XYZ file of C-alpha atoms in Angstrom:
404
model
C 126.661 151.267 120.672
C 125.109 151.623 117.333
C 122.460 149.447 115.931
C 122.396 149.752 111.965
C 118.732 148.764 110.818
C 118.424 148.198 107.661
C 120.584 148.423 103.866
C 119.375 149.791 101.135
C 120.647 147.950 98.134
C 119.301 146.421 94.783
C 118.344 143.844 96.443
C 116.051 145.582 97.917
C 115.148 147.798 95.423
C 111.350 148.380 96.891
C 113.146 151.506 99.335
C 114.288 153.412 95.968
C 112.351 156.571 96.301
C 111.558 158.704 92.796
C 111.853 162.398 93.608
C 109.332 164.180 91.166
C 110.042 167.359 92.702
C 113.468 167.333 90.781
C 113.472 169.425 88.154
C 114.945 168.863 84.362
C 115.736 165.320 82.979
C 118.579 163.444 82.747
C 120.662 163.281 79.882
C 121.293 160.544 77.415
C 123.485 157.415 78.987
C 126.566 158.552 77.273
C 126.566 161.961 78.104
C 128.810 163.864 80.036
C 127.994 162.719 83.824
C 127.404 166.161 85.790
C 127.176 166.645 89.303
C 123.817 167.622 89.017
C 122.840 164.451 87.531
C 124.871 162.805 90.286
C 122.380 164.710 92.872
C 119.758 163.183 90.548
C 120.873 160.028 91.278
C 121.117 159.878 94.754
C 119.405 157.130 96.884
C 119.260 155.984 100.354
C 121.852 152.595 101.036
C 121.918 153.055 104.513
C 120.393 154.040 107.825
C 122.332 154.299 111.055
C 120.572 154.118 114.682
C 123.028 155.302 117.431
C 122.187 153.921 120.838
C 121.195 157.508 122.731
C 118.271 157.837 120.738
C 118.439 161.093 121.190
C 119.187 163.976 118.940
C 122.173 164.071 116.785
C 123.513 167.372 117.411
C 125.928 167.537 114.839
C 127.944 165.825 112.138
C 131.233 166.481 110.960
C 133.967 165.102 108.165
C 137.299 165.025 107.954
C 138.202 166.844 104.281
C 141.504 166.100 103.653
C 142.795 169.804 103.356
C 146.142 169.690 101.412
C 147.611 173.307 102.660
C 150.532 172.121 102.652
C 150.242 172.622 98.452
C 149.713 176.400 99.016
C 145.912 175.836 98.587
C 143.633 177.707 99.980
C 140.649 176.096 102.440
C 137.259 175.774 101.448
C 134.891 178.350 100.965
C 137.577 180.568 98.514
C 136.152 179.543 95.257
C 135.981 175.525 95.020
C 138.648 173.129 95.883
C 140.346 170.924 93.158
C 137.957 168.136 91.531
C 138.219 165.338 93.427
C 137.718 161.604 92.563
C 137.670 158.451 95.041
C 139.993 155.112 93.431
C 139.891 151.667 95.047
C 141.578 148.815 95.172
C 140.810 145.026 93.943
C 138.974 144.659 97.216
C 136.568 147.445 96.499
C 138.532 149.904 99.151
C 139.332 153.628 99.097
C 143.011 154.215 97.761
C 144.245 157.956 99.379
C 147.379 159.583 101.152
C 148.596 158.868 104.302
C 147.923 161.760 105.199
C 144.832 161.781 103.697
C 142.214 160.646 106.494
C 138.230 162.087 104.710
C 137.061 158.788 104.964
C 136.742 159.519 108.805
C 132.866 160.709 109.718
C 132.083 161.832 113.334
C 129.328 162.549 115.534
C 127.950 163.912 118.593
C 124.203 163.411 121.109
C 123.195 162.886 124.126
C 126.477 162.679 126.198
C 128.351 160.079 123.042
C 130.259 160.776 120.694
C 130.471 158.300 117.856
C 133.328 158.131 114.954
C 132.653 155.927 111.873
C 134.307 155.110 108.525
C 132.595 155.685 105.815
C 134.728 154.801 102.955
C 136.258 151.556 103.809
C 133.962 149.269 103.895
C 131.951 149.899 100.972
C 128.810 150.777 101.746
C 128.623 150.329 104.462
C 129.022 152.757 107.644
C 130.824 151.317 110.208
C 131.908 152.394 113.956
C 135.502 152.960 114.605
C 135.294 154.530 118.471
C 133.386 155.294 120.603
C 133.215 158.171 123.252
C 131.346 158.985 126.469
C 130.829 161.291 128.839
C 132.094 160.447 132.376
C 129.526 158.340 134.357
C 126.743 160.344 136.199
C 126.923 163.356 133.590
C 124.106 164.964 133.300
C 124.842 167.363 130.310
C 124.400 166.732 126.195
C 127.372 167.633 123.244
C 126.764 170.066 120.885
C 128.955 171.047 118.983
C 132.088 168.588 117.010
C 134.915 169.086 114.489
C 138.138 168.040 113.261
C 141.921 168.720 113.648
C 144.443 167.726 111.594
C 147.449 166.213 113.390
C 150.741 164.754 112.334
C 149.998 160.952 112.748
C 146.802 161.025 113.919
C 143.304 162.551 113.639
C 142.254 164.885 116.938
C 138.136 165.064 117.872
C 137.318 167.796 119.010
C 133.962 167.326 120.755
C 131.955 170.562 123.251
C 129.366 171.254 125.250
C 126.755 172.155 128.182
C 130.167 171.159 130.309
C 131.389 174.227 129.363
C 134.788 171.900 128.575
C 136.244 171.220 124.872
C 136.802 167.548 124.959
C 140.061 166.270 122.340
C 139.644 162.661 121.398
C 142.853 160.826 119.033
C 142.147 158.684 116.852
C 145.434 156.729 117.212
C 145.005 156.555 120.869
C 140.992 155.742 121.175
C 141.365 158.174 124.101
C 140.837 161.516 125.155
C 144.099 163.154 125.216
C 143.110 167.211 126.474
C 140.615 169.141 128.046
C 140.937 172.244 127.875
C 139.358 174.738 130.400
C 138.139 178.469 130.346
C 134.028 179.090 128.921
C 131.810 179.322 132.027
C 128.772 178.430 130.081
C 127.667 175.439 127.143
C 130.039 175.698 123.758
C 127.810 176.095 120.961
C 130.236 175.609 117.985
C 133.972 174.668 116.918
C 135.612 175.660 114.178
C 139.328 174.198 113.209
C 141.278 177.318 111.416
C 141.018 176.505 108.120
C 145.031 177.314 107.437
C 146.879 176.763 111.271
C 146.145 172.751 111.883
C 147.084 174.157 115.252
C 144.438 175.980 116.982
C 140.755 175.669 117.346
C 138.331 178.071 118.051
C 135.535 177.378 120.442
C 132.115 179.703 120.812
C 130.704 179.598 124.301
C 126.979 180.730 125.720
C 128.776 183.351 127.750
C 129.692 185.504 125.061
C 132.739 184.769 124.255
C 135.105 183.459 121.691
C 138.201 181.431 122.001
C 140.917 180.439 120.406
C 142.757 177.413 121.948
C 147.135 176.180 120.528
C 146.911 172.580 119.146
C 150.386 173.352 120.079
C 150.589 171.203 123.386
C 148.297 169.356 123.043
C 130.932 179.966 114.462
C 133.610 179.849 111.422
C 136.394 181.450 110.234
C 137.154 183.165 106.849
C 139.087 180.852 104.702
C 142.251 183.047 104.860
C 141.978 182.948 108.231
C 142.581 186.365 109.409
C 138.914 186.511 110.602
C 135.816 184.724 112.751
C 132.269 185.065 112.050
C 130.005 184.032 114.819
C 126.007 185.068 114.468
C 123.818 185.492 117.752
C 120.502 184.733 119.094
C 118.849 187.588 117.334
C 120.199 187.589 114.051
C 123.251 189.792 114.450
C 126.559 188.405 112.343
C 129.512 189.987 113.784
C 133.362 189.370 112.360
C 135.890 188.927 114.940
C 139.837 189.465 114.243
C 142.682 187.144 114.799
C 145.955 188.857 115.062
C 149.146 187.033 113.400
C 150.668 185.258 116.203
C 153.651 184.631 114.276
C 153.670 180.641 115.633
C 153.720 181.863 119.239
C 150.856 180.114 121.830
C 151.276 180.943 125.267
C 147.890 179.667 125.913
C 143.763 180.287 124.674
C 143.269 184.196 122.907
C 139.873 185.567 124.741
C 137.741 187.826 123.171
C 134.694 189.424 124.380
C 131.546 190.947 121.905
C 133.352 194.431 122.416
C 136.395 193.269 119.975
C 134.431 192.344 117.382
C 132.608 194.511 114.946
C 128.848 194.488 113.509
C 128.564 192.873 110.196
C 124.350 192.956 109.783
C 122.290 193.895 112.064
C 119.247 190.913 113.551
C 116.804 192.873 111.217
C 117.549 191.215 107.677
C 116.706 188.278 109.663
C 113.679 189.890 111.664
C 115.129 188.714 114.451
C 115.363 185.123 114.117
C 118.627 183.281 115.640
C 121.761 182.672 112.983
C 121.920 179.259 113.312
C 124.546 178.038 111.030
C 127.314 180.149 108.835
C 129.914 179.011 105.931
C 131.737 180.214 103.116
C 131.415 179.774 99.407
C 134.055 181.859 96.946
C 135.040 183.857 99.373
C 131.359 185.149 100.104
C 129.304 184.238 103.129
C 126.114 181.994 103.573
C 123.974 182.434 106.805
C 121.445 180.816 107.506
C 118.519 181.323 111.057
C 116.537 178.673 112.582
C 113.567 180.357 110.878
C 115.062 178.441 107.417
C 116.078 181.829 105.602
C 119.280 181.129 103.332
C 120.920 184.433 102.306
C 123.945 184.496 100.496
C 126.315 188.061 100.935
C 128.874 189.243 99.022
C 131.968 190.035 102.140
C 132.842 193.181 100.482
C 130.485 195.175 99.746
C 127.731 193.876 101.888
C 125.377 193.302 99.542
C 122.632 190.188 99.278
C 123.664 188.108 96.339
C 120.591 185.641 96.931
C 118.279 184.910 99.018
C 115.834 181.847 99.597
C 113.678 180.612 102.352
C 114.317 176.425 102.776
C 110.708 174.916 101.965
C 108.626 173.778 105.431
C 111.898 174.394 107.208
C 109.933 175.366 110.309
C 111.536 176.661 113.200
C 114.451 174.282 113.831
C 117.989 174.135 114.246
C 119.630 172.734 111.583
C 123.231 173.277 110.353
C 123.798 173.235 106.446
C 126.611 172.919 104.132
C 128.366 173.581 101.291
C 130.177 171.376 98.442
C 133.201 171.100 98.312
C 133.216 172.715 94.641
C 131.251 176.027 95.978
C 128.710 175.186 94.241
C 125.791 174.186 95.712
C 124.135 173.862 99.473
C 122.424 171.071 101.279
C 119.910 171.721 103.843
C 117.199 169.769 106.253
C 114.412 170.855 107.253
C 111.212 170.034 110.024
C 109.366 167.012 108.481
C 113.116 164.859 107.781
C 113.822 166.170 103.934
C 117.276 167.205 102.858
C 117.490 169.565 99.887
C 119.884 170.261 97.444
C 120.250 173.994 96.367
C 122.426 175.707 93.379
C 123.577 178.267 95.443
C 124.604 180.729 92.339
C 120.693 179.966 91.185
C 119.099 179.421 94.471
C 117.136 176.724 92.593
C 116.820 173.523 94.047
C 118.638 170.679 92.004
C 117.219 167.636 94.261
C 115.511 166.810 97.733
C 115.718 163.424 99.157
C 113.654 162.036 101.068
C 111.757 158.839 102.949
C 108.655 157.567 104.660
C 110.795 156.859 107.752
C 112.439 159.961 107.920
C 110.216 162.276 109.785
C 111.789 164.365 112.549
C 113.612 167.483 112.123
C 116.585 167.500 110.414
C 119.098 168.846 113.017
C 122.668 168.406 110.641
C 123.408 167.082 107.377
C 126.940 167.018 104.651
C 128.109 166.653 101.802
C 130.987 163.551 100.799
C 134.412 164.959 100.192
C 133.255 164.162 95.817
C 129.551 165.225 96.943
C 128.422 161.206 95.462
C 127.102 161.178 99.218
C 124.809 163.119 101.359
C 124.968 161.835 104.901
C 122.242 163.678 107.332
C 121.067 162.768 111.489
C 118.176 164.259 113.764
C 116.547 163.422 116.309
C 115.874 159.976 117.523
C 119.538 158.753 117.198
C 119.403 158.182 112.835
C 121.973 159.115 110.285
C 120.713 158.434 107.031
C 123.113 158.214 104.347
C 122.086 159.010 100.714
C 124.960 157.250 97.500
C 124.828 158.511 94.290
C 123.638 155.070 91.666
C 124.590 154.788 88.217
C 121.229 154.528 85.348
C 122.873 151.504 84.230
C 122.090 149.831 88.168
C 118.662 151.664 88.359
C 117.714 150.480 84.953
C 118.560 147.007 86.537
C 116.390 147.563 89.412
C 113.577 148.672 87.477
C 113.513 145.249 85.889
C 110.773 142.477 87.561
C 111.589 140.602 90.122
C 111.966 137.067 88.032
C 112.289 135.009 91.530
C 109.553 136.204 92.969
C 107.089 135.730 90.031
C 108.363 131.709 89.624
C 107.651 132.001 93.397
C 104.361 132.916 93.073
C 103.668 129.976 89.449
C 105.014 126.867 91.971
C 101.681 128.077 94.482
């Protein structure tokens, strides 16, 4: 179903990327490890190619959100620091309800689920789903929904349906019907695991209940959507008091305009996220604006280098301090949100196609991105000692040449 092309490791250091565009210098080895140092030391460790050979439309990691501890959702100012621990065999140790090792992708007519942690440096396929034989539509979007004893993967696209896949049962357990045009985005509710929002090209937003079976504000009271003309709308979510009697349907008349399209020169909005309770908006021309939602004042704006006119979803780090985004040339940049400065950039000579989506791992020690051709690229943090070891000459190669 998927084919691993190559593993980048100390045994293959010639493929390691050095990044002359990264600003600043590395601190001493004994200095505290900073997040920017980690980003500077990201190296390509894994490439996977999915066999549909088409564009990977979206990536989604199953973040463990400890809402039962009374913590707000991601985007309110940063979640508590997350440190992974490992057993003697190198497997990640986590809470029984923590499924943050799961990575889901959608592309063409396929959805794939990978294990991104438990097998060391590997990115291994766990489950594969394909639309019914004879289908000619493509999947466009996906997201994870937490469920007791299970992990539910929601996928949707041109067929106007939301397909719910159970990882525990390894099959489709429900199909949500209601949209009359392609579904372009799915978002889980940040505080209520039973709710899912879908946004369609039919100009409707639907909120579905998982009791029987885009982007939310972190407190779950509003949903924000972008349009092809560069506008951003806010939709109020009613307090359902735990009573769900089918999907809620909203039309454009139920929303309020937050940002007119002229602020974005008319370019389509392709991604919206939250950081520190502020709104982060990107358009297809590569403009990213960071807004104070209360005053609707611009905190900072910047343009992604060599972005081109493409749809490319960005991600915000778990601590709400950084943003990663790709461009039309196959590169990914990591920006500091408060400064707008490029902290690191990831590039490889074989990565030349437009990046359609990218994301941080929960501990921000990996960046995964994807694009055309079905390729997934994962960069991992490598410590200074290992990098220094990689820089040493290959003695075995010199010994072989002396024997000739």
